[in-house]
């Protein structure tokens, strides 16, 4: 079989891009893998550059996105233009990452909780940057292909869908590669060879291999545009036949509203999100039918009619979403989520108004949709850049809104969400809390200052504020010793409980001022030295038993069951001294010098509080 015949049969690759371009793309993939591994390792070991927030976050963002843009550009943009585009994209990403770090928006890293995760760009920035630069690259590639700043719509359509399929199938290729490697590892483990399993766990192997495989997959997708085009056509045809169903469902929903009213919709507290998602689905399905604007005559009549109906339905759907958001903002003010939703609604409104105007035109089937799509695409890019810049930073705007509501008396100190400022307001929220803590005035001034201080002291949302470290005297004041003549050992009080390795084991009386515990001294292990049982006051009734080790330090050795410490009659008898130590009903095993515990079956001898209260 000749080479040309093999190409026709799909068995060989077309020379769409030169071998040199292929080599450069693969080299970029390897370099990206090396860069990301270096950044990952520095984060795990908390060494430079991970220790420099304003350097590390831009490096991560640039390392994730710019190589992919460069790979997609090579062979389709002139070398000089591809380099300039990569530099411009890198500059924008650096600026976005610097602002994200400055505002305090960095958080969990994309590789999980590692040493310096606070220095990673925020997940929101990474996700929206991927979306923004996917759109931007499609626009740049289309303009370069047509040789004009604003390309023809069919070119935008071709470049956008080609890039989307290329990116998704490259990710799928990497996933399948790792599935095969995992299967190979399992096969070798059947014969007790673990070298491959160990290799797959090494970050120096996993990260470069994943990046190299992704670059290889992008190149393979690029050299067979016919296959990509076929996948796109099939996907769009299938999606277009879902459009009649979607139009029928949305139309039925809108027709039911006059009979059901909107109250049930508002009660869900998620109306805006659901309506936005439905609007996005309609836009995708309408464009699946419209395709590049030249497929109109070949589209089935039912799909043509459904697309026109869906274009009309989009406007009332978005209008209801806008109204739902306006109600929430009027009642509770702006938050970051609502500002992002408003930005999405701005884009959706552009689609809705444009599509409605298109649908009522009779001279063509949705012809102006092309112009609406192009205009809305540029609007979307502008909105994304504005949201992640100081201009329309959602955190800044939402903090200003919430502070205005508090200062105007629209919400009291008892209902104001101070935690929102602390954990979702970025640096703007923390600065606002500092101002409230220092100088809140008015009838609720004292309460506001106290709540602001508590919010600033918290380390995690929903968790109590980090308590001040207790002194030995403060701990002693929290403990009531039984019997009254007993005294706690000095070594117990002098111990640094703030550095206890298992802080969750300690009752609150060992961590917070004003929390009381009963303390009982008795020898539970027969070493002629007293152990200490602590039982916290109701309603938590936490318990812990401590013994003194050979080095003089106290360690936890056990707890009482919660149903025991919550039995008030039993606790009264314990305080009165009506107890004795007895040998366990089930002894331990000692196997060749190693002690093995037999866990008792509680169902065999259940504890009943009423029975314990009998004299």
Coordinates of C-alpha atoms in Angstrom, one line a residue:
X1 CA 0.0 0.0 0.0
X2 CA 1.4 3.4 -0.9
X3 CA 1.8 6.2 1.6
X4 CA -1.0 8.3 0.0
X5 CA -3.3 5.4 0.1
X6 CA -2.5 4.8 3.7
X7 CA -3.3 8.4 4.4
X8 CA -6.6 8.1 2.6
X9 CA -7.4 5.0 4.7
X10 CA -6.5 6.8 8.0
X11 CA -3.5 4.5 8.6
X12 CA -0.8 7.2 8.3
X13 CA -0.4 10.7 9.4
X14 CA -0.7 13.7 7.1
X15 CA 2.1 16.2 7.0
X16 CA 0.0 19.1 8.2
X17 CA 2.8 20.4 10.3
X18 CA 6.5 19.8 9.7
X19 CA 8.6 17.3 11.6
X20 CA 10.5 20.2 13.1
X21 CA 7.3 21.5 14.6
X22 CA 6.5 18.1 16.1
X23 CA 10.0 17.9 17.7
X24 CA 9.6 21.4 19.2
X25 CA 6.2 20.6 20.6
X26 CA 7.4 17.5 22.3
X27 CA 10.4 19.4 23.7
X28 CA 8.0 22.0 25.1
X29 CA 6.1 19.3 26.7
X30 CA 9.2 17.9 28.4
X31 CA 10.3 21.4 29.5
X32 CA 6.8 22.0 30.9
X33 CA 7.0 18.8 32.9
X34 CA 10.5 19.7 34.2
X35 CA 9.3 23.1 35.3
X36 CA 6.1 21.9 37.0
X37 CA 8.1 19.1 38.8
X38 CA 10.6 21.7 40.0
X39 CA 7.8 23.9 41.3
X40 CA 6.0 20.9 42.9
X41 CA 9.2 19.8 44.7
X42 CA 9.9 23.3 46.0
X43 CA 6.4 23.5 47.3
X44 CA 6.7 20.1 49.1
X45 CA 10.0 21.0 50.6
X46 CA 9.0 24.6 51.2
X47 CA 12.2 26.0 49.6
X48 CA 12.8 28.7 47.0
X49 CA 10.9 29.7 44.9
X50 CA 7.9 28.4 46.9
X51 CA 8.9 30.7 49.8
X52 CA 8.4 33.7 47.5
X53 CA 4.7 34.2 46.9
X54 CA 5.1 36.9 44.3
X55 CA 7.4 34.6 42.3
X56 CA 5.9 31.2 42.8
X57 CA 2.3 31.9 41.9
X58 CA 3.1 33.5 38.5
X59 CA 5.5 30.6 37.7
X60 CA 2.8 28.1 38.4
X61 CA 0.1 29.9 36.3
X62 CA 2.5 30.5 33.4
X63 CA 3.9 26.9 33.6
X64 CA 0.4 25.5 33.4
X65 CA -1.0 27.5 30.5
X66 CA 1.7 29.1 28.3
X67 CA 3.3 25.9 27.1
X68 CA -0.1 24.6 26.0
X69 CA -0.8 27.9 24.1
X70 CA 2.7 27.7 22.5
X71 CA 2.1 24.1 21.4
X72 CA -1.3 25.0 19.9
X73 CA 0.3 28.0 18.1
X74 CA 3.2 26.3 16.4
X75 CA 2.5 25.3 12.9
X76 CA -0.5 27.6 12.6
X77 CA 0.9 31.0 13.5
X78 CA 4.1 32.4 12.1
X79 CA 7.0 31.8 14.5
X80 CA 7.3 35.4 15.4
X81 CA 3.6 35.9 16.0
X82 CA 3.5 32.7 18.1
X83 CA 6.3 33.9 20.2
X84 CA 4.7 37.3 20.7
X85 CA 1.4 35.7 21.6
X86 CA 3.1 33.5 24.1
X87 CA 4.9 36.5 25.7
X88 CA 1.7 38.5 25.8
X89 CA -0.3 35.7 27.4
X90 CA 2.5 35.1 29.9
X91 CA 2.6 38.8 30.8
X92 CA -1.2 38.8 31.4
X93 CA -1.0 35.7 33.5
X94 CA 1.8 37.1 35.6
X95 CA -0.2 40.2 36.2
X96 CA -3.3 38.2 37.2
X97 CA -1.3 35.9 39.5
X98 CA 0.4 38.9 41.2
X99 CA -2.9 40.5 41.9
X100 CA -4.3 37.2 43.1
X101 CA -1.4 36.8 45.5
X102 CA -1.6 40.5 46.7
X103 CA -5.3 40.2 47.5
X104 CA -4.7 37.1 49.5
X105 CA -6.7 34.9 47.1
X106 CA -4.1 32.1 46.8
X107 CA -5.1 28.9 48.4
X108 CA -5.0 25.1 47.9
X109 CA -2.5 24.1 45.3
X110 CA -3.5 22.0 42.3
X111 CA -1.5 19.1 43.6
X112 CA -3.3 19.0 47.0
X113 CA -2.2 20.0 50.4
X114 CA 1.5 20.4 50.2
X115 CA 4.1 22.4 52.1
X116 CA 3.5 25.9 50.7
X117 CA 0.0 25.6 49.3
X118 CA -0.8 29.2 50.4
X119 CA 1.5 30.4 47.6
X120 CA -0.4 28.7 44.8
X121 CA -2.8 30.8 42.6
X122 CA -6.4 30.4 43.7
X123 CA -8.4 27.6 42.0
X124 CA -10.9 30.1 40.7
X125 CA -8.1 32.0 38.9
X126 CA -6.7 28.9 37.4
X127 CA -10.0 27.7 36.1
X128 CA -11.1 31.0 34.7
X129 CA -7.7 31.6 33.1
X130 CA -8.0 28.3 31.3
X131 CA -11.4 29.4 29.9
X132 CA -10.3 32.9 29.0
X133 CA -7.1 31.8 27.2
X134 CA -9.0 29.0 25.3
X135 CA -11.3 31.7 24.0
X136 CA -8.4 34.2 23.3
X137 CA -6.3 31.6 21.5
X138 CA -9.2 30.6 19.2
X139 CA -9.7 34.3 18.4
X140 CA -6.0 34.8 17.7
X141 CA -5.7 31.7 15.6
X142 CA -8.7 32.5 13.5
X143 CA -7.5 36.1 12.9
X144 CA -4.1 34.8 11.8
X145 CA -5.6 32.3 9.5
X146 CA -7.8 34.9 7.8
X147 CA -5.1 37.6 7.9
X148 CA -7.4 40.1 9.6
X149 CA -8.2 41.3 13.2
X150 CA -11.8 40.1 13.1
X151 CA -12.0 36.8 11.2
X152 CA -14.9 35.3 9.4
X153 CA -17.4 33.4 11.6
X154 CA -16.7 30.0 9.9
X155 CA -13.0 30.4 10.8
X156 CA -13.9 31.2 14.4
X157 CA -16.1 28.2 14.4
X158 CA -13.5 25.9 12.9
X159 CA -10.7 27.1 15.2
X160 CA -12.8 27.1 18.4
X161 CA -14.2 23.6 18.0
X162 CA -10.8 22.2 16.8
X163 CA -9.0 23.5 19.8
X164 CA -11.8 22.3 22.2
X165 CA -11.7 18.8 20.8
X166 CA -7.9 18.8 20.8
X167 CA -7.6 19.8 24.5
X168 CA -10.3 17.3 25.7
X169 CA -9.0 14.4 23.7
X170 CA -5.4 15.1 24.9
X171 CA -6.6 15.0 28.4
X172 CA -8.4 11.7 27.6
X173 CA -5.2 10.4 26.1
X174 CA -3.3 11.1 29.3
X175 CA -6.0 9.4 31.4
X176 CA -5.9 6.3 29.2
X177 CA -2.1 6.2 29.4
X178 CA -2.2 6.2 33.1
X179 CA -4.8 3.5 33.1
X180 CA -2.5 1.4 31.0
X181 CA 0.5 2.1 33.2
X182 CA -1.6 1.2 36.2
X183 CA -2.7 -2.1 34.6
X184 CA 0.9 -2.9 33.8
X185 CA 1.8 -2.2 37.4
X186 CA -0.9 -4.7 38.5
X187 CA 0.4 -7.3 36.1
X188 CA 4.0 -7.1 37.4
X189 CA 2.7 -7.2 41.0
X190 CA 1.2 -10.6 40.2
X191 CA 4.7 -11.9 39.9
X192 CA 5.9 -9.9 42.9
X193 CA 7.7 -7.2 40.9
X194 CA 6.9 -3.8 42.3
X195 CA 9.4 -1.6 40.3
X196 CA 6.7 -0.2 38.0
X197 CA 4.3 0.5 40.9
X198 CA 7.0 2.3 42.7
X199 CA 8.0 4.3 39.6
X200 CA 4.4 5.5 39.1
X201 CA 4.4 7.0 42.6
X202 CA 7.4 9.2 41.9
X203 CA 6.6 12.8 41.1
X204 CA 9.8 13.1 39.0
X205 CA 8.3 10.5 36.7
X206 CA 4.6 11.3 36.9
X207 CA 4.6 15.0 36.2
X208 CA 7.1 15.1 33.2
X209 CA 5.4 12.0 31.6
X210 CA 2.0 13.5 31.9
X211 CA 3.1 16.8 30.3
X212 CA 5.0 15.0 27.6
X213 CA 2.0 12.7 26.8
X214 CA -0.3 15.7 26.7
X215 CA 1.9 17.5 24.2
X216 CA 2.2 14.4 22.1
X217 CA -1.6 14.0 22.1
X218 CA -2.1 17.6 21.0
X219 CA 0.3 17.0 18.1
X220 CA -1.4 13.8 17.1
X221 CA -4.8 15.6 17.1
X222 CA -3.3 18.4 15.0
X223 CA -1.9 16.3 12.2
X224 CA -5.3 14.7 11.5
X225 CA -7.7 17.6 11.2
X226 CA -10.1 15.4 9.2
X227 CA -10.6 13.1 12.2
X228 CA -11.1 16.1 14.5
X229 CA -13.6 17.6 12.0
X230 CA -15.5 14.3 11.9
X231 CA -15.7 14.0 15.7
X232 CA -17.0 17.6 15.8
X233 CA -19.6 17.0 13.1
X234 CA -20.9 13.9 14.8
X235 CA -21.0 15.6 18.2
X236 CA -22.9 18.6 16.8
X237 CA -25.4 16.5 15.0
X238 CA -26.2 14.4 18.1
X239 CA -26.5 17.6 20.2
X240 CA -28.8 19.3 17.7
X241 CA -31.3 16.4 18.0
X242 CA -31.5 17.1 21.8
X243 CA -32.6 20.7 21.0
X244 CA -36.3 19.9 20.4
X245 CA -36.5 18.1 23.7
X246 CA -34.8 21.0 25.6
X247 CA -37.0 23.6 23.8
X248 CA -40.1 21.6 24.8
X249 CA -39.1 21.3 28.4
X250 CA -38.1 25.0 28.8
X251 CA -41.2 26.1 27.1
X252 CA -43.3 23.9 29.4
X253 CA -41.6 25.4 32.4
X254 CA -42.2 29.0 31.3
X255 CA -45.9 28.2 30.5
X256 CA -46.3 26.7 34.0
X257 CA -45.1 29.8 35.8
X258 CA -48.4 31.8 35.5
X259 CA -50.2 29.0 37.3
X260 CA -47.5 28.1 39.9
X261 CA -46.2 31.5 40.6
X262 CA -42.6 32.4 41.4
X263 CA -42.6 31.8 45.1
X264 CA -41.7 28.2 44.8
X265 CA -38.8 29.2 42.5
X266 CA -37.4 31.7 45.0
X267 CA -37.7 29.2 47.9
X268 CA -35.1 26.9 46.2
X269 CA -32.4 29.6 46.9
X270 CA -30.7 28.3 43.7
X271 CA -33.0 29.7 41.0
X272 CA -30.3 31.9 39.5
X273 CA -27.8 29.1 39.1
X274 CA -30.3 26.7 37.6
X275 CA -31.7 29.2 35.2
X276 CA -28.2 30.2 34.2
X277 CA -27.2 26.6 33.5
X278 CA -30.4 26.1 31.5
X279 CA -29.6 29.2 29.4
X280 CA -26.1 28.0 28.8
X281 CA -27.4 24.6 27.6
X282 CA -29.8 26.3 25.2
X283 CA -27.0 28.5 23.8
X284 CA -24.8 25.4 23.2
X285 CA -27.7 23.4 21.6
X286 CA -28.7 26.4 19.3
X287 CA -25.1 26.6 18.1
X288 CA -24.9 22.9 17.6
X289 CA -27.7 23.3 15.1
X290 CA -26.4 26.5 13.6
X291 CA -22.8 25.2 13.3
X292 CA -20.7 27.5 11.1
X293 CA -23.7 29.4 9.7
X294 CA -23.5 27.6 6.4
X295 CA -25.4 24.4 7.3
X296 CA -28.9 25.9 7.3
X297 CA -30.3 24.3 4.1
X298 CA -29.2 20.9 5.3
X299 CA -30.7 21.1 8.8
X300 CA -33.9 19.1 9.5
X301 CA -37.0 21.2 9.6
X302 CA -37.9 20.2 13.2
X303 CA -34.4 21.3 14.4
X304 CA -34.7 24.6 12.5
X305 CA -38.0 25.3 14.2
X306 CA -36.7 24.2 17.6
X307 CA -33.7 26.5 17.3
X308 CA -35.9 29.5 16.5
X309 CA -38.2 28.7 19.5
X310 CA -35.2 28.2 21.8
X311 CA -33.8 31.5 20.7
X312 CA -37.1 33.1 21.7
X313 CA -37.2 31.3 25.1
X314 CA -33.8 32.4 26.1
X315 CA -34.8 36.0 26.8
X316 CA -37.6 35.3 29.4
X317 CA -35.4 32.6 31.0
X318 CA -32.5 35.1 31.5
X319 CA -34.9 37.8 32.6
X320 CA -36.2 35.6 35.4
X321 CA -32.6 34.8 36.5
X322 CA -31.8 38.5 36.6
X323 CA -34.9 39.1 38.7
X324 CA -34.0 36.3 41.1
X325 CA -30.5 37.6 41.6
X326 CA -31.9 41.2 42.1
X327 CA -34.1 39.9 44.9
X328 CA -31.2 38.2 46.7
X329 CA -29.0 41.2 46.3
X330 CA -31.7 43.5 47.6
X331 CA -32.3 41.3 50.6
X332 CA -28.7 40.2 51.5
X333 CA -26.4 42.5 49.5
X334 CA -23.6 41.5 47.1
X335 CA -21.3 38.6 47.7
X336 CA -18.5 37.3 45.5
X337 CA -20.8 34.5 44.2
X338 CA -23.5 37.0 43.3
X339 CA -21.1 39.3 41.5
X340 CA -19.8 36.4 39.4
X341 CA -23.4 35.4 38.8
X342 CA -24.1 38.9 37.7
X343 CA -21.1 38.8 35.3
X344 CA -22.5 35.5 33.8
X345 CA -25.9 37.1 33.5
X346 CA -24.4 40.0 31.6
X347 CA -23.0 37.6 29.0
X348 CA -26.2 35.6 29.0
X349 CA -28.2 38.8 28.4
X350 CA -26.1 39.6 25.4
X351 CA -26.9 36.2 24.0
X352 CA -30.6 36.4 24.9
X353 CA -31.2 39.8 23.4
X354 CA -29.2 39.0 20.3
X355 CA -30.8 35.6 19.8
X356 CA -34.3 37.1 20.3
X357 CA -33.7 39.7 17.7
X358 CA -32.3 37.0 15.4
X359 CA -35.3 34.7 15.9
X360 CA -37.8 37.4 14.9
X361 CA -36.0 38.0 11.6
X362 CA -37.8 36.3 8.7
X363 CA -35.3 36.9 5.9
X364 CA -32.9 34.1 7.0
X365 CA -32.6 31.2 9.5
X366 CA -30.7 32.7 12.5
X367 CA -28.2 34.3 10.2
X368 CA -27.2 37.2 12.6
X369 CA -26.4 34.6 15.3
X370 CA -22.8 34.7 13.9
X371 CA -22.4 38.4 14.7
X372 CA -24.0 37.9 18.2
X373 CA -21.6 35.1 19.0
X374 CA -18.5 37.0 18.0
X375 CA -19.6 40.1 19.9
X376 CA -20.5 38.1 23.0
X377 CA -17.1 36.3 22.8
X378 CA -15.2 39.5 23.0
X379 CA -17.5 40.7 25.8
X380 CA -16.9 37.4 27.7
X381 CA -13.1 38.0 27.5
X382 CA -13.5 41.5 28.8
X383 CA -15.7 40.4 31.7
X384 CA -13.2 37.6 32.7
X385 CA -10.3 40.0 32.8
X386 CA -12.3 42.6 34.7
X387 CA -13.3 40.1 37.4
X388 CA -9.7 39.1 38.1
X389 CA -8.4 42.7 38.1
X390 CA -8.6 45.3 40.8
X391 CA -11.3 47.1 38.7
X392 CA -14.1 44.6 39.4
X393 CA -12.6 42.3 42.0
X394 CA -15.6 40.4 43.4
X395 CA -14.1 40.4 46.9
X396 CA -13.6 44.2 47.0
X397 CA -17.1 44.9 45.7
X398 CA -18.8 42.4 48.0
X399 CA -17.0 43.7 51.1
X400 CA -17.9 47.3 50.2
X401 CA -21.6 46.2 49.8
X402 CA -21.7 44.2 53.1
X403 CA -20.0 47.0 55.0
X404 CA -22.5 49.5 53.6
X405 CA -25.4 47.4 54.8
X406 CA -23.9 47.1 58.3
X407 CA -23.1 50.9 58.6
X408 CA -26.6 51.7 57.3
X409 CA -28.2 49.5 59.9
X410 CA -29.9 47.2 57.4
X411 CA -28.4 44.3 59.3
X412 CA -27.6 44.0 62.9
X413 CA -24.4 42.7 64.6
X414 CA -26.3 39.5 65.5
X415 CA -27.1 38.7 61.9
X416 CA -24.0 40.1 60.1
X417 CA -21.7 37.4 58.6
X418 CA -18.3 38.4 60.0
X419 CA -16.9 35.1 58.8
X420 CA -17.7 36.1 55.2
X421 CA -15.3 39.0 55.5
X422 CA -12.6 36.9 57.1
X423 CA -12.6 34.0 54.7
X424 CA -14.2 35.2 51.4
X425 CA -13.4 38.9 51.4
X426 CA -9.7 38.4 50.8
X427 CA -7.5 41.2 52.0
X428 CA -10.4 43.7 51.7
X429 CA -12.4 41.7 54.2
X430 CA -9.6 41.4 56.7
X431 CA -8.9 45.1 56.5
X432 CA -12.6 45.8 57.1
X433 CA -12.6 43.6 60.1
X434 CA -9.5 45.4 61.5
X435 CA -11.4 48.7 61.1
X436 CA -14.5 47.3 62.8
X437 CA -12.4 45.8 65.6
X438 CA -10.6 49.1 66.2
X439 CA -13.4 51.6 66.0
X440 CA -16.9 50.3 65.5
X441 CA -19.4 52.8 67.0
X442 CA -23.1 53.0 67.5
X443 CA -25.5 51.0 69.7
X444 CA -24.0 47.7 68.5
X445 CA -20.4 49.0 68.5
X446 CA -19.3 46.8 71.4
X447 CA -20.8 43.6 69.9
X448 CA -19.4 44.5 66.4
X449 CA -15.9 45.0 67.9
X450 CA -16.1 41.7 69.7
X451 CA -17.4 39.7 66.8
X452 CA -14.8 41.2 64.4
X453 CA -12.0 40.2 66.8
X454 CA -13.4 36.7 67.0
X455 CA -13.6 36.4 63.2
X456 CA -10.0 37.6 62.8
X457 CA -8.8 35.0 65.3
X458 CA -10.4 32.1 63.4
X459 CA -8.2 29.9 61.3
X460 CA -11.0 28.1 59.4
X461 CA -14.6 29.0 58.5
X462 CA -17.1 27.3 60.8
X463 CA -14.5 26.6 63.4
X464 CA -14.3 28.4 66.8
X465 CA -11.8 31.2 67.1
X466 CA -8.4 30.0 68.1
X467 CA -8.3 30.3 71.9
X468 CA -5.5 32.0 73.7
X469 CA -2.9 29.5 75.0
X470 CA -3.7 28.7 78.6
X471 CA -1.2 29.0 81.4
X472 CA -0.7 26.4 84.1
X473 CA -2.7 28.6 86.5
X474 CA -5.6 28.9 84.0
X475 CA -5.7 25.2 83.5
X476 CA -5.7 24.6 87.3
X477 CA -8.6 27.0 87.6
X478 CA -10.6 25.0 85.0
X479 CA -10.2 21.7 87.0
X480 CA -12.2 20.7 90.0
X481 CA -10.4 17.9 91.8
X482 CA -12.2 15.0 93.5
X483 CA -12.0 14.2 96.3
X484 CA -11.6 17.8 97.5
X485 CA -8.5 17.0 99.6
X486 CA -6.6 15.7 96.6
X487 CA -4.1 17.8 94.7
X488 CA -3.1 17.6 91.0
X489 CA 0.6 16.7 90.5
X490 CA 2.8 19.7 89.8
X491 CA 4.2 17.9 86.7
X492 CA 0.7 17.7 85.2
X493 CA 0.1 21.5 85.6
X494 CA 3.6 22.5 84.5
X495 CA 3.3 20.4 81.2
X496 CA 3.0 22.5 78.0
X497 CA -0.4 21.3 76.9
X498 CA -0.4 23.8 74.1
X499 CA 2.2 21.6 72.4
X500 CA 0.3 18.3 72.9
X501 CA 0.7 16.2 69.9
X502 CA -3.0 15.2 69.7
X503 CA -4.9 18.4 70.6
X504 CA -8.2 16.8 69.5
X505 CA -7.8 14.3 72.4
X506 CA -7.8 17.0 75.1
X507 CA -11.1 18.2 76.7
X508 CA -11.9 21.8 76.2
X509 CA -10.9 22.6 79.8
X510 CA -7.3 22.0 78.8
X511 CA -7.5 24.4 75.8
X512 CA -10.0 27.2 76.6
X513 CA -10.5 29.5 79.6
X514 CA -13.9 29.2 81.4
X515 CA -14.4 25.5 80.5
X516 CA -14.8 23.2 83.6
X517 CA -13.8 19.6 84.1
X518 CA -13.9 17.2 87.0
X519 CA -10.5 15.7 87.8
X520 CA -10.2 12.3 89.5
X521 CA -6.9 10.9 90.8
X522 CA -6.5 7.1 91.1
X523 CA -4.1 4.4 90.1
X524 CA -5.6 2.6 87.1
X525 CA -2.5 0.6 86.0
X526 CA -1.0 -0.5 89.2
X527 CA 2.2 1.5 89.0
X528 CA 1.7 3.0 92.5
X529 CA 1.4 6.5 90.9
X530 CA -1.9 8.3 90.4
X531 CA -3.4 8.6 86.9
X532 CA -5.9 11.5 86.1
X533 CA -9.4 11.1 84.7
X534 CA -10.9 14.3 83.3
X535 CA -14.6 14.6 82.5
X536 CA -15.9 17.9 81.0
X537 CA -19.1 19.5 82.1
X538 CA -22.3 19.0 80.2
X539 CA -23.4 19.1 77.4
X540 CA -20.2 17.8 75.8
X541 CA -19.0 15.6 78.7
X542 CA -15.6 14.9 77.0
X543 CA -13.3 12.6 78.9
X544 CA -9.6 11.6 78.9
X545 CA -7.3 9.5 81.1
X546 CA -3.7 10.6 81.5
X547 CA -0.7 8.8 83.0
X548 CA 2.8 10.1 83.7
X549 CA 5.5 8.6 81.6
X550 CA 9.1 7.8 82.6
X551 CA 10.3 11.1 81.3
X552 CA 7.9 13.0 83.5
X553 CA 5.6 13.9 80.6
X554 CA 1.9 13.1 80.7
X555 CA 0.3 11.1 77.9
X556 CA -3.3 10.0 77.1
X557 CA -4.1 6.4 77.7
X558 CA -7.9 6.1 77.2
X559 CA -11.3 7.6 77.5
X560 CA -14.7 6.7 78.9
X561 CA -17.6 6.0 76.5
X562 CA -19.8 9.1 75.8
X563 CA -22.9 7.4 77.1
X564 CA -21.1 6.9 80.4
X565 CA -20.0 10.4 80.9
X566 CA -23.4 11.7 80.0
X567 CA -25.1 9.8 82.8
X568 CA -25.7 12.4 85.5
X569 CA -26.5 9.9 88.3
X570 CA -23.3 8.0 87.7
X571 CA -21.3 11.2 87.7
X572 CA -22.8 12.1 91.1
X573 CA -21.7 8.8 92.6
X574 CA -18.2 9.3 91.1
X575 CA -17.9 12.7 92.8
X576 CA -19.1 11.1 96.0
X577 CA -16.3 8.5 95.9
X578 CA -18.7 5.6 95.5
X579 CA -16.4 3.7 93.1
X580 CA -13.7 1.1 93.1
X581 CA -11.2 -0.2 90.5
X582 CA -11.8 -3.7 89.3
X583 CA -9.9 -6.0 86.9
X584 CA -11.1 -6.1 83.3
X585 CA -13.6 -8.8 82.5
X586 CA -11.6 -9.7 79.4
X587 CA -7.8 -10.0 79.8
X588 CA -5.2 -9.3 77.1
X589 CA -3.2 -11.8 75.2
X590 CA 0.6 -11.9 75.2
X591 CA 2.0 -13.6 72.0
X592 CA 5.7 -14.1 72.1
X593 CA 6.2 -11.1 74.2
X594 CA 3.8 -8.9 72.3
X595 CA 0.7 -7.7 74.0
X596 CA -2.6 -8.1 72.1
X597 CA -5.8 -6.5 73.2
X598 CA -9.1 -8.3 73.0
X599 CA -11.8 -5.7 72.3
X600 CA -14.9 -6.4 74.4
X601 CA -18.3 -6.8 72.8
X602 CA -20.3 -3.9 74.3
X603 CA -23.5 -5.6 73.3
X604 CA -22.7 -8.5 75.7
X605 CA -22.7 -6.2 78.7
X606 CA -24.4 -2.9 77.7
X607 CA -24.2 0.2 79.9
X608 CA -27.6 1.4 81.0
X609 CA -27.7 4.8 82.8
X610 CA -30.9 3.9 84.8
X611 CA -29.3 0.8 86.2
X612 CA -26.2 2.8 87.2
X613 CA -28.3 5.2 89.2
X614 CA -29.7 2.5 91.5
X615 CA -28.3 2.5 95.0

